[in-house]
Amino acid sequence: MKAESKTSDALAEHLQQVAANNPAAFAALYKATAGKLFGICLRILHDRTEAEDVLQDIFCTVWLKASTFDPAKAHALTWLMVIARNKAIDRLRARQSAQRSERSGVPAELPDPTPSAAALVEVSDERRRLDDCLRELDQSQSAAIRAAFLDGLTYEVLAQAEGVPLGTVKSRIRRGLMRLKACLER
Amino acid sequence: MSDLDRDHDDSEHLPAEYVLGLLDAPSRQAAERRLLSDPRFAAEVDFWQQRLIPLAEDIATADPPSEVWPRVASFIAGRRRRAGQSSGVAARTLTSRREAAGLWHNIALWRGLAFGAILVALASFGWAYLTSLRPSPPLVARLAPAGGAASFVVTADADRATALVVPAALADGGRRELELWVIPPDGTPRSLGMVEAARPVAVPLPHALMPQLGASALAISVEPAGGSPTGRPTGPIIAQGKFTNL
């Protein structure tokens, strides 16, 4: 965890330099994080060209909004990943609206809810806490929450994928969220 | 009263649902608008963003396409140039050009770019760097080995009497001593100094040669450490080319 906080500190430094209009710091930030953020875009959009567009948009936004980053409130990588994910989902929704159907977002099957073995090797404290809390939920609740987060799936798409009524998915997830919140706030 | 209760029951989950991406497009847009006007809602959204984002640690990294960085760099250069122009302060423009140079000289990013992408960047970002506030366009030369693909690009900034020598990703990475020569119309090579295959180098241009620069050729030769002892190329020419207007 010390290693991770060192990395976060370095990124936060870069980000604060970027806010001071330092292009070299911005280049370093890109080098360190573009791969991760591109991965997030690919995971949500499943389309290389769109992911490329969104990645470009993300970094232009990072340049413009770096001054809004507050190192006391968040890790730099968190801040970046939140921007990346938001932009990717925005693009996904825009694409789905254009296609006039959210059915196109249905994945072949829901992703495996259990973290991969590789991921378990080096997880942050925050991730461990989250996993502990997710484990307290029903399997169907935590699976749906993970699927929604990782793939940007809407209630409708989830309902179709699982073959259950919309209302069922909604109340299942909402109950899960309430328990998750209570656990996280402990 | 009961309607209000029902709305409250549903909407208490909105922050989490927004963060998770569960909302359809119209609901998502409504939530985004609410972020701007409702600080309590925004704080809730923030809570869920922070708590859920560790799930993204699982997502694999992927090499982004090489075209992305030049486009981003060009966007920044454009904004900085416009900011410099609108402020009208020459000193600030000079600083931003120096800082833009820092970006430009960060070879770690240029390495691995396809040469076409470098030229795209040059046309957009390099141009912005070199031509802000200047009426005359820079001269550009592509240097290549005989019959081969270009391995260096040289841009000449007449106002600053400087040339930027940028290696392409395909340039030989070996640790050879490389010397840049300019050959004006009289045919006599003159050394412009040592350059590198791994990093952009800026070389000063002799004022005497500036008037004929557009009609001059360039060459890079391999030399002993410290450059040619004779004032003429002694080793093999690995790349050559002529200036043209971009």
PDB file of C-alpha atoms in Angstrom, chain B residues 6 19 32 38 40 44 49 90 104 112 119 129 140 145 148-149 162 165 189 203 235 245:
ATOM      1  CA  ARG B   6     -42.733   7.546  -3.448  1.00  0.00           C
ATOM      2  CA  VAL B  19     -22.512   6.398 -10.704  1.00  0.00           C
ATOM      3  CA  GLU B  32     -25.952  15.479 -14.495  1.00  0.00           C
ATOM      4  CA  ASP B  38     -27.920  20.293  -5.828  1.00  0.00           C
ATOM      5  CA  ARG B  40     -26.277  17.357  -1.409  1.00  0.00           C
ATOM      6  CA  GLU B  44     -23.788  11.678  -2.539  1.00  0.00           C
ATOM      7  CA  GLN B  49     -17.726   7.485  -7.162  1.00  0.00           C
ATOM      8  CA  ALA B  90       5.043  38.777 -25.757  1.00  0.00           C
ATOM      9  CA  TRP B 104       7.862  18.643 -27.871  1.00  0.00           C
ATOM     10  CA  GLY B 112       7.081   4.392 -30.858  1.00  0.00           C
ATOM     11  CA  LEU B 119       4.347  14.431 -39.296  1.00  0.00           C
ATOM     12  CA  TYR B 129       4.978  26.058 -31.643  1.00  0.00           C
ATOM     13  CA  VAL B 140      10.850  21.575 -43.275  1.00  0.00           C
ATOM     14  CA  PRO B 145      18.767   7.214 -46.381  1.00  0.00           C
ATOM     15  CA  GLY B 148      14.665   4.545 -47.752  1.00  0.00           C
ATOM     16  CA  ALA B 149      11.946   5.970 -45.559  1.00  0.00           C
ATOM     17  CA  THR B 162      17.262  27.562 -34.836  1.00  0.00           C
ATOM     18  CA  VAL B 165      16.029  17.929 -35.599  1.00  0.00           C
ATOM     19  CA  PRO B 189      28.917  21.383 -46.490  1.00  0.00           C
ATOM     20  CA  VAL B 203      20.774  23.488 -33.358  1.00  0.00           C
ATOM     21  CA  GLY B 235      31.882   9.085 -42.242  1.00  0.00           C
ATOM     22  CA  ASN B 245       7.846  24.899 -47.249  1.00  0.00           C
TER      23      ASN B 245
END
